[in-house]
């Protein structure tokens, strides 16, 4: 799909036309921020976390709520802050101005200006959910938040909403960028009009890891990791030359907005990064690649002359890396829990300097992976050795309750009935369920009770169902 060919064509010329657009972005160490998610049960305290943010000289921290303790601890620091109206509160805020005023009073005025709140993000990847009422309430909620801020003469806090790449119906080639047709046009157009009218940003969550890992044969890993070299792609429609996958993805958003007549809305990256670990069936998820991607990202975004993208050269793109820590309670595939820059004791998982002042020679890199190739062979899903045994029984009941023959072989007298233990039965059930439903999106996680293995757990006449890659 993303076929890359060597070229000697000259890099696009830089433009400084947008450099003065937003004073926040002028200082290079204010361009790079970090996402501080807290979906884990082993994370450092907020107090320790703020100390870590200060120690790594982060310019901006993005929260997924407006946590009072965190906001109080950030008071008096030079760290800029992005807070969020959670998805479940959008419709309430949109319902009337008094509810929006109340939200702003409780979550902004209680801390501002001592805490340098710079963004209020309304919702998180709203169009990735099936709740179409929230789609309709999104912009009304944003307007009411902005109106409340204006009433208090607060004009340096931008209101926006972070959207995932799945907001686009088409993203390749970049010039084909187009918003999804199932999202009502009045919703997208009102969003564009609001962002333009308030000189806010189009916030996008963009992860080159995912398109690369889904098609590693046709997409160069170096191209996805922002490595400068001979890997390029030429958009057949626009003629623009691309040197990395991130720019391709960003420009697909630019072209989608352009098709609606909005070419002057600035972009910001609300999430990006690379996983440092993952499941067996997730290629390229390792610390070496994560370090490479994030170091190259910082280098690109903190360049003395802003690089922008081929469709928007010379623009500053505020960028927020995902994430501060691994979040061990996130469901789904293994990569979901392994995006952190820091261990839960505050030490770095790998070295990266978010200020952009460190040179490549000053880094100590993690060992290169043996392979980044996709695994080929059989995989099973079994009980994790660290699993809480008290939770296995309910999980086993849930899995076997799905029917469809998932646990038939665990019946009395069947091949997998013995040994009669919750661990043995749960391992079979997890493997059987995963093998049946993986194609429908099931993962080998089961609330942290299961892990993938390439060692066949079958025994005697009991054959465990497997996934074959």
GROMACS .gro file of N, CA, C and O in nm, residues 18-32 80 118-119 201 266-268 301-304 306 315-319:
model
  128
   18UNK      N    1   0.360   3.067   0.944
   18UNK     CA    2   0.278   3.033   1.060
   18UNK      C    3   0.357   3.040   1.191
   18UNK      O    4   0.304   3.012   1.296
   19UNK      N    5   0.481   3.077   1.182
   19UNK     CA    6   0.568   3.069   1.299
   19UNK      C    7   0.519   3.155   1.414
   19UNK      O    8   0.536   3.119   1.531
   20UNK      N    9   0.460   3.270   1.381
   20UNK     CA   10   0.416   3.361   1.486
   20UNK      C   11   0.270   3.343   1.523
   20UNK      O   12   0.213   3.423   1.596
   21UNK      N   13   0.209   3.235   1.475
   21UNK     CA   14   0.065   3.219   1.491
   21UNK      C   15   0.022   3.199   1.636
   21UNK      O   16  -0.086   3.236   1.674
   22UNK      N   17   0.108   3.138   1.715
   22UNK     CA   18   0.065   3.105   1.852
   22UNK      C   19   0.185   3.112   1.945
   22UNK      O   20   0.277   3.033   1.934
   23UNK      N   21   0.186   3.207   2.035
   23UNK     CA   22   0.304   3.233   2.116
   23UNK      C   23   0.345   3.114   2.199
   23UNK      O   24   0.463   3.094   2.229
   24UNK      N   25   0.248   3.031   2.235
   24UNK     CA   26   0.279   2.911   2.315
   24UNK      C   27   0.381   2.823   2.245
   24UNK      O   28   0.465   2.760   2.307
   25UNK      N   29   0.373   2.817   2.113
   25UNK     CA   30   0.454   2.722   2.038
   25UNK      C   31   0.590   2.777   1.998
   25UNK      O   32   0.667   2.708   1.935
   26UNK      N   33   0.621   2.899   2.033
   26UNK     CA   34   0.745   2.959   1.986
   26UNK      C   35   0.868   2.901   2.053
   26UNK      O   36   0.973   2.891   1.993
   27UNK      N   37   0.855   2.864   2.179
   27UNK     CA   38   0.969   2.808   2.251
   27UNK      C   39   0.977   2.659   2.223
   27UNK      O   40   0.881   2.587   2.244
   28UNK      N   41   1.091   2.610   2.174
   28UNK     CA   42   1.100   2.471   2.131
   28UNK      C   43   1.066   2.374   2.242
   28UNK      O   44   1.006   2.271   2.220
   29UNK      N   45   1.103   2.406   2.368
   29UNK     CA   46   1.073   2.311   2.474
   29UNK      C   47   0.929   2.323   2.522
   29UNK      O   48   0.890   2.255   2.616
   30UNK      N   49   0.850   2.408   2.455
   30UNK     CA   50   0.706   2.414   2.483
   30UNK      C   51   0.625   2.343   2.376
   30UNK      O   52   0.505   2.334   2.384
   31UNK      N   53   0.692   2.295   2.271
   31UNK     CA   54   0.621   2.228   2.164
   31UNK      C   55   0.586   2.085   2.204
   31UNK      O   56   0.481   2.034   2.172
   32UNK      N   57   0.678   2.019   2.275
   32UNK     CA   58   0.661   1.878   2.308
   32UNK      C   59   0.598   1.864   2.446
   32UNK      O   60   0.650   1.914   2.545
   80UNK      N   61   0.267   2.391   3.120
   80UNK     CA   62   0.136   2.421   3.065
   80UNK      C   63   0.050   2.296   3.073
   80UNK      O   64   0.100   2.184   3.068
  118UNK      N   65  -0.392   2.572   2.955
  118UNK     CA   66  -0.385   2.631   2.821
  118UNK      C   67  -0.485   2.570   2.723
  118UNK      O   68  -0.518   2.631   2.622
  119UNK      N   69  -0.532   2.448   2.753
  119UNK     CA   70  -0.629   2.384   2.665
  119UNK      C   71  -0.739   2.320   2.748
  119UNK      O   72  -0.712   2.260   2.853
  201UNK      N   73  -0.698   2.463   1.753
  201UNK     CA   74  -0.628   2.360   1.677
  201UNK      C   75  -0.720   2.243   1.645
  201UNK      O   76  -0.811   2.211   1.722
  266UNK      N   77  -0.504   2.532   1.223
  266UNK     CA   78  -0.377   2.473   1.265
  266UNK      C   79  -0.398   2.334   1.324
  266UNK      O   80  -0.503   2.304   1.381
  267UNK      N   81  -0.297   2.251   1.311
  267UNK     CA   82  -0.303   2.117   1.367
  267UNK      C   83  -0.214   2.104   1.489
  267UNK      O   84  -0.110   2.168   1.500
  268UNK      N   85  -0.256   2.017   1.581
  268UNK     CA   86  -0.174   1.977   1.694
  268UNK      C   87  -0.188   1.827   1.710
  268UNK      O   88  -0.295   1.770   1.684
  301UNK      N   89   1.006   1.798   1.549
  301UNK     CA   90   0.915   1.899   1.600
  301UNK      C   91   0.984   2.015   1.671
  301UNK      O   92   0.921   2.118   1.696
  302UNK      N   93   1.112   2.000   1.703
  302UNK     CA   94   1.184   2.109   1.770
  302UNK      C   95   1.291   2.170   1.680
  302UNK      O   96   1.379   2.241   1.728
  303UNK      N   97   1.285   2.143   1.550
  303UNK     CA   98   1.382   2.200   1.457
  303UNK      C   99   1.378   2.353   1.463
  303UNK      O  100   1.274   2.413   1.485
  304UNK      N  101   1.494   2.415   1.446
  304UNK     CA  102   1.502   2.561   1.453
  304UNK      C  103   1.407   2.626   1.352
  304UNK      O  104   1.342   2.726   1.381
  306UNK      N  105   1.072   2.544   1.164
  306UNK     CA  106   0.965   2.443   1.171
  306UNK      C  107   0.949   2.370   1.038
  306UNK      O  108   0.949   2.431   0.931
  315UNK      N  109   0.503   2.506   0.929
  315UNK     CA  110   0.415   2.533   1.042
  315UNK      C  111   0.466   2.463   1.167
  315UNK      O  112   0.527   2.357   1.161
  316UNK      N  113   0.441   2.525   1.280
  316UNK     CA  114   0.470   2.464   1.409
  316UNK      C  115   0.355   2.370   1.445
  316UNK      O  116   0.238   2.406   1.435
  317UNK      N  117   0.387   2.249   1.485
  317UNK     CA  118   0.285   2.151   1.522
  317UNK      C  119   0.308   2.109   1.667
  317UNK      O  120   0.392   2.024   1.696
  318UNK      N  121   0.238   2.172   1.762
  318UNK     CA  122   0.250   2.128   1.901
  318UNK      C  123   0.220   1.978   1.909
  318UNK      O  124   0.125   1.929   1.847
  319UNK      N  125   0.303   1.907   1.983
  319UNK     CA  126   0.297   1.760   1.984
  319UNK      C  127   0.301   1.706   2.126
  319UNK      O  128   0.385   1.749   2.206
   0.00000   0.00000   0.00000
